[in-house]
Amino acid sequence: MNSRSLGQLVWTSHVLVLLAAAGGCTSRPPPAPDAGRPVKTVVVTAGNPVQVRTFPGRVEAARRAELAFQVSGLLVSLPVKEGQKVVK
């Protein structure tokens, strides 16, 4: 390869790089802001804080536990806290 063809190759590569860079610099208009979806709103105000509703019905537990004790008598103290795990 002689120096003349090498010079043409360098010049051509520079031109191609500049054309590629110029092609990527086109300005596009910014996208329109999203308008969003309309929503219904409600203003919360203080109303009558004491409202009692009474419904007839019966409540049953989801699970049952049968308890049996070896010793009968009055339970004087229970030295555990609510939610505390105990072992036998």
CSV table of N, CA and C in Angstrom, one decimal:
chain,number,residue,atom,x,y,z
A,1,MET,N,0.8,-1.2,0.0
A,1,MET,CA,0.0,0.0,0.0
A,1,MET,C,0.9,1.2,0.0
A,2,ASN,N,0.7,2.1,-0.9
A,2,ASN,CA,1.5,3.3,-1.0
A,2,ASN,C,0.9,4.4,-0.1
A,3,SER,N,1.6,5.5,0.0
A,3,SER,CA,1.2,6.6,0.9
A,3,SER,C,0.0,7.3,0.4
A,4,ARG,N,-0.2,7.3,-1.0
A,4,ARG,CA,-1.3,8.0,-1.5
A,4,ARG,C,-2.6,7.2,-1.2
A,5,SER,N,-2.6,5.9,-1.4
A,5,SER,CA,-3.8,5.1,-1.1
A,5,SER,C,-4.1,5.1,0.4
A,6,LEU,N,-3.1,5.1,1.2
A,6,LEU,CA,-3.2,5.2,2.7
A,6,LEU,C,-3.8,6.5,3.1
A,7,GLY,N,-3.4,7.6,2.4
A,7,GLY,CA,-4.0,8.9,2.7
A,7,GLY,C,-5.5,9.0,2.3
A,8,GLN,N,-5.8,8.4,1.2
A,8,GLN,CA,-7.2,8.4,0.8
A,8,GLN,C,-8.1,7.5,1.7
A,9,LEU,N,-7.5,6.4,2.2
A,9,LEU,CA,-8.2,5.6,3.2
A,9,LEU,C,-8.5,6.3,4.5
A,10,VAL,N,-7.5,7.0,4.9
A,10,VAL,CA,-7.7,7.8,6.2
A,10,VAL,C,-8.7,8.9,6.0
A,11,TRP,N,-8.6,9.6,4.8
A,11,TRP,CA,-9.5,10.7,4.5
A,11,TRP,C,-10.9,10.2,4.4
A,12,THR,N,-11.1,9.1,3.7
A,12,THR,CA,-12.4,8.5,3.6
A,12,THR,C,-13.0,8.0,4.9
A,13,SER,N,-12.2,7.4,5.8
A,13,SER,CA,-12.7,7.0,7.1
A,13,SER,C,-13.1,8.2,7.9
A,14,HIS,N,-12.3,9.3,7.9
A,14,HIS,CA,-12.7,10.5,8.6
A,14,HIS,C,-14.0,11.0,8.1
A,15,VAL,N,-14.2,11.0,6.8
A,15,VAL,CA,-15.5,11.5,6.3
A,15,VAL,C,-16.7,10.7,6.7
A,16,LEU,N,-16.5,9.4,6.7
A,16,LEU,CA,-17.5,8.4,7.1
A,16,LEU,C,-17.9,8.6,8.6
A,17,VAL,N,-16.8,8.8,9.4
A,17,VAL,CA,-17.1,9.0,10.9
A,17,VAL,C,-17.8,10.3,11.1
A,18,LEU,N,-17.5,11.4,10.4
A,18,LEU,CA,-18.1,12.7,10.5
A,18,LEU,C,-19.6,12.6,10.1
A,19,LEU,N,-19.8,11.9,9.0
A,19,LEU,CA,-21.2,11.7,8.5
A,19,LEU,C,-22.1,10.9,9.5
A,20,ALA,N,-21.5,9.9,10.1
A,20,ALA,CA,-22.2,9.1,11.0
A,20,ALA,C,-22.5,9.9,12.3
A,21,ALA,N,-21.6,10.7,12.7
A,21,ALA,CA,-21.8,11.6,13.9
A,21,ALA,C,-22.8,12.6,13.6
A,22,ALA,N,-22.8,13.2,12.4
A,22,ALA,CA,-23.8,14.3,12.1
A,22,ALA,C,-25.2,13.7,11.9
A,23,GLY,N,-25.3,12.4,11.5
A,23,GLY,CA,-26.6,11.8,11.3
A,23,GLY,C,-27.2,11.5,12.7
A,24,GLY,N,-26.4,11.3,13.7
A,24,GLY,CA,-26.9,11.1,15.1
A,24,GLY,C,-27.3,12.4,15.8
A,25,CYS,N,-27.0,13.5,15.2
A,25,CYS,CA,-27.2,14.8,15.9
A,25,CYS,C,-28.5,15.5,15.5
A,26,THR,N,-29.4,14.8,14.8
A,26,THR,CA,-30.6,15.4,14.4
A,26,THR,C,-31.4,15.7,15.7
A,27,SER,N,-32.0,16.9,15.7
A,27,SER,CA,-32.8,17.2,16.9
A,27,SER,C,-34.3,16.8,16.7
A,28,ARG,N,-34.8,16.2,17.7
A,28,ARG,CA,-36.2,15.8,17.6
A,28,ARG,C,-37.0,16.6,18.6
A,29,PRO,N,-38.2,16.9,18.4
A,29,PRO,CA,-39.0,17.6,19.4
A,29,PRO,C,-39.2,16.8,20.6
A,30,PRO,N,-39.2,17.4,21.8
A,30,PRO,CA,-39.4,16.7,23.0
A,30,PRO,C,-40.7,16.0,23.0
A,31,PRO,N,-40.9,14.9,23.6
A,31,PRO,CA,-42.2,14.2,23.7
A,31,PRO,C,-43.2,15.0,24.5
A,32,ALA,N,-44.4,15.0,24.1
A,32,ALA,CA,-45.4,15.7,24.9
A,32,ALA,C,-45.6,15.1,26.2
A,33,PRO,N,-45.8,15.9,27.3
A,33,PRO,CA,-46.0,15.4,28.6
A,33,PRO,C,-47.2,14.6,28.7
A,34,ASP,N,-47.2,13.5,29.5
A,34,ASP,CA,-48.3,12.6,29.7
A,34,ASP,C,-49.4,13.4,30.5
A,35,ALA,N,-50.6,13.4,29.9
A,35,ALA,CA,-51.7,14.1,30.5
A,35,ALA,C,-52.2,13.4,31.7
A,36,GLY,N,-52.0,12.1,31.8
A,36,GLY,CA,-52.5,11.3,33.0
A,36,GLY,C,-53.9,11.0,32.8
A,37,ARG,N,-54.4,10.2,33.7
A,37,ARG,CA,-55.8,9.8,33.7
A,37,ARG,C,-56.6,10.6,34.8
A,38,PRO,N,-57.8,11.0,34.5
A,38,PRO,CA,-58.6,11.8,35.5
A,38,PRO,C,-59.0,10.8,36.6
A,39,VAL,N,-59.0,11.3,37.8
A,39,VAL,CA,-59.4,10.5,38.9
A,39,VAL,C,-60.5,11.3,39.7
A,40,LYS,N,-61.3,10.6,40.4
A,40,LYS,CA,-62.3,11.2,41.3
A,40,LYS,C,-61.7,11.4,42.7
A,41,THR,N,-61.9,12.6,43.3
A,41,THR,CA,-61.4,12.9,44.6
A,41,THR,C,-62.5,13.2,45.5
A,42,VAL,N,-62.2,13.0,46.8
A,42,VAL,CA,-63.2,13.3,47.8
A,42,VAL,C,-62.5,14.0,49.0
A,43,VAL,N,-63.1,15.0,49.5
A,43,VAL,CA,-62.6,15.8,50.6
A,43,VAL,C,-63.1,15.1,51.9
A,44,VAL,N,-62.2,14.8,52.8
A,44,VAL,CA,-62.5,14.1,54.0
A,44,VAL,C,-62.8,15.2,55.1
A,45,THR,N,-63.9,15.2,55.7
A,45,THR,CA,-64.3,16.1,56.7
A,45,THR,C,-64.6,15.4,58.0
A,46,ALA,N,-64.5,16.1,59.1
A,46,ALA,CA,-64.9,15.5,60.4
A,46,ALA,C,-66.4,15.4,60.5
A,47,GLY,N,-66.8,14.2,60.8
A,47,GLY,CA,-68.3,14.0,60.9
A,47,GLY,C,-68.6,13.6,62.3
A,48,ASN,N,-69.6,12.8,62.5
A,48,ASN,CA,-70.0,12.3,63.8
A,48,ASN,C,-69.1,11.2,64.2
A,49,PRO,N,-68.2,11.4,65.2
A,49,PRO,CA,-67.2,10.4,65.5
A,49,PRO,C,-67.8,9.2,66.3
A,50,VAL,N,-69.0,9.4,66.9
A,50,VAL,CA,-69.6,8.3,67.6
A,50,VAL,C,-70.7,7.7,66.8
A,51,GLN,N,-70.5,6.6,66.2
A,51,GLN,CA,-71.5,6.0,65.3
A,51,GLN,C,-71.5,4.5,65.7
A,52,VAL,N,-72.6,4.0,66.2
A,52,VAL,CA,-72.7,2.6,66.6
A,52,VAL,C,-73.7,1.9,65.8
A,53,ARG,N,-73.4,0.8,65.3
A,53,ARG,CA,-74.3,0.0,64.5
A,53,ARG,C,-74.4,-1.4,65.2
A,54,THR,N,-75.6,-1.9,65.3
A,54,THR,CA,-75.9,-3.2,65.9
A,54,THR,C,-76.4,-4.1,64.9
A,55,PHE,N,-75.9,-5.3,64.8
A,55,PHE,CA,-76.3,-6.3,63.9
A,55,PHE,C,-76.6,-7.6,64.6
A,56,PRO,N,-77.6,-8.3,64.4
A,56,PRO,CA,-77.8,-9.6,65.0
A,56,PRO,C,-76.9,-10.7,64.4
A,57,GLY,N,-76.4,-11.6,65.1
A,57,GLY,CA,-75.5,-12.6,64.6
A,57,GLY,C,-74.9,-13.4,65.7
A,58,ARG,N,-74.1,-14.4,65.2
A,58,ARG,CA,-73.4,-15.3,66.2
A,58,ARG,C,-71.9,-15.3,65.7
A,59,VAL,N,-71.0,-15.3,66.6
A,59,VAL,CA,-69.6,-15.4,66.3
A,59,VAL,C,-69.0,-16.7,66.7
A,60,GLU,N,-68.3,-17.4,65.9
A,60,GLU,CA,-67.6,-18.6,66.2
A,60,GLU,C,-66.2,-18.5,65.9
A,61,ALA,N,-65.3,-19.2,66.7
A,61,ALA,CA,-63.9,-19.1,66.4
A,61,ALA,C,-63.6,-20.0,65.2
A,62,ALA,N,-62.5,-19.6,64.5
A,62,ALA,CA,-62.1,-20.4,63.3
A,62,ALA,C,-61.5,-21.7,63.7
A,63,ARG,N,-60.8,-21.7,64.9
A,63,ARG,CA,-60.2,-22.9,65.4
A,63,ARG,C,-60.6,-23.1,66.9
A,64,ARG,N,-60.6,-24.3,67.3
A,64,ARG,CA,-60.9,-24.6,68.7
A,64,ARG,C,-59.7,-25.4,69.4
A,65,ALA,N,-59.6,-25.2,70.6
A,65,ALA,CA,-58.6,-26.0,71.4
A,65,ALA,C,-59.2,-26.6,72.6
A,66,GLU,N,-59.1,-27.9,72.7
A,66,GLU,CA,-59.6,-28.6,73.9
A,66,GLU,C,-58.5,-28.6,75.0
A,67,LEU,N,-58.9,-28.1,76.1
A,67,LEU,CA,-57.9,-28.0,77.2
A,67,LEU,C,-58.2,-29.0,78.3
A,68,ALA,N,-57.2,-29.6,78.9
A,68,ALA,CA,-57.4,-30.5,80.0
A,68,ALA,C,-56.3,-30.2,81.0
A,69,PHE,N,-56.6,-30.2,82.3
A,69,PHE,CA,-55.6,-29.9,83.3
A,69,PHE,C,-55.4,-31.1,84.3
A,70,GLN,N,-54.2,-31.3,84.7
A,70,GLN,CA,-53.9,-32.4,85.6
A,70,GLN,C,-54.3,-32.0,87.1
A,71,VAL,N,-54.2,-30.7,87.4
A,71,VAL,CA,-54.5,-30.3,88.7
A,71,VAL,C,-55.6,-29.3,88.7
A,72,SER,N,-56.6,-29.4,89.5
A,72,SER,CA,-57.7,-28.5,89.6
A,72,SER,C,-57.4,-27.4,90.6
A,73,GLY,N,-57.9,-26.2,90.5
A,73,GLY,CA,-57.7,-25.2,91.4
A,73,GLY,C,-57.7,-23.8,90.8
A,74,LEU,N,-57.4,-22.8,91.6
A,74,LEU,CA,-57.4,-21.4,91.2
A,74,LEU,C,-56.0,-21.0,90.6
A,75,LEU,N,-56.0,-20.4,89.5
A,75,LEU,CA,-54.7,-19.9,88.9
A,75,LEU,C,-54.4,-18.6,89.6
A,76,VAL,N,-53.3,-18.6,90.3
A,76,VAL,CA,-52.9,-17.4,91.0
A,76,VAL,C,-52.0,-16.5,90.2
A,77,SER,N,-51.1,-17.0,89.4
A,77,SER,CA,-50.3,-16.1,88.6
A,77,SER,C,-50.0,-16.8,87.3
A,78,LEU,N,-49.7,-16.0,86.3
A,78,LEU,CA,-49.3,-16.5,84.9
A,78,LEU,C,-48.1,-15.7,84.5
A,79,PRO,N,-46.9,-16.2,84.8
A,79,PRO,CA,-45.6,-15.4,84.6
A,79,PRO,C,-45.2,-15.4,83.1
A,80,VAL,N,-46.0,-15.2,82.1
A,80,VAL,CA,-45.7,-15.0,80.7
A,80,VAL,C,-46.4,-13.8,80.2
A,81,LYS,N,-45.8,-13.3,79.1
A,81,LYS,CA,-46.4,-12.2,78.5
A,81,LYS,C,-47.2,-12.6,77.2
A,82,GLU,N,-48.2,-11.8,76.8
A,82,GLU,CA,-49.0,-12.2,75.6
A,82,GLU,C,-48.1,-12.3,74.4
A,83,GLY,N,-48.2,-13.4,73.7
A,83,GLY,CA,-47.5,-13.6,72.4
A,83,GLY,C,-46.1,-14.2,72.7
A,84,GLN,N,-45.7,-14.4,73.9
A,84,GLN,CA,-44.5,-15.1,74.3
A,84,GLN,C,-44.5,-16.6,74.0
A,85,LYS,N,-43.5,-17.1,73.4
A,85,LYS,CA,-43.5,-18.6,73.1
A,85,LYS,C,-43.0,-19.3,74.4
A,86,VAL,N,-43.6,-20.4,74.7
A,86,VAL,CA,-43.2,-21.2,75.9
A,86,VAL,C,-43.0,-22.6,75.4
A,87,VAL,N,-42.2,-23.4,76.2
A,87,VAL,CA,-42.0,-24.8,75.9
A,87,VAL,C,-42.4,-25.6,77.1
A,88,LYS,N,-42.7,-26.8,76.9
A,88,LYS,CA,-43.2,-27.7,78.0
A,88,LYS,C,-42.0,-28.1,78.9
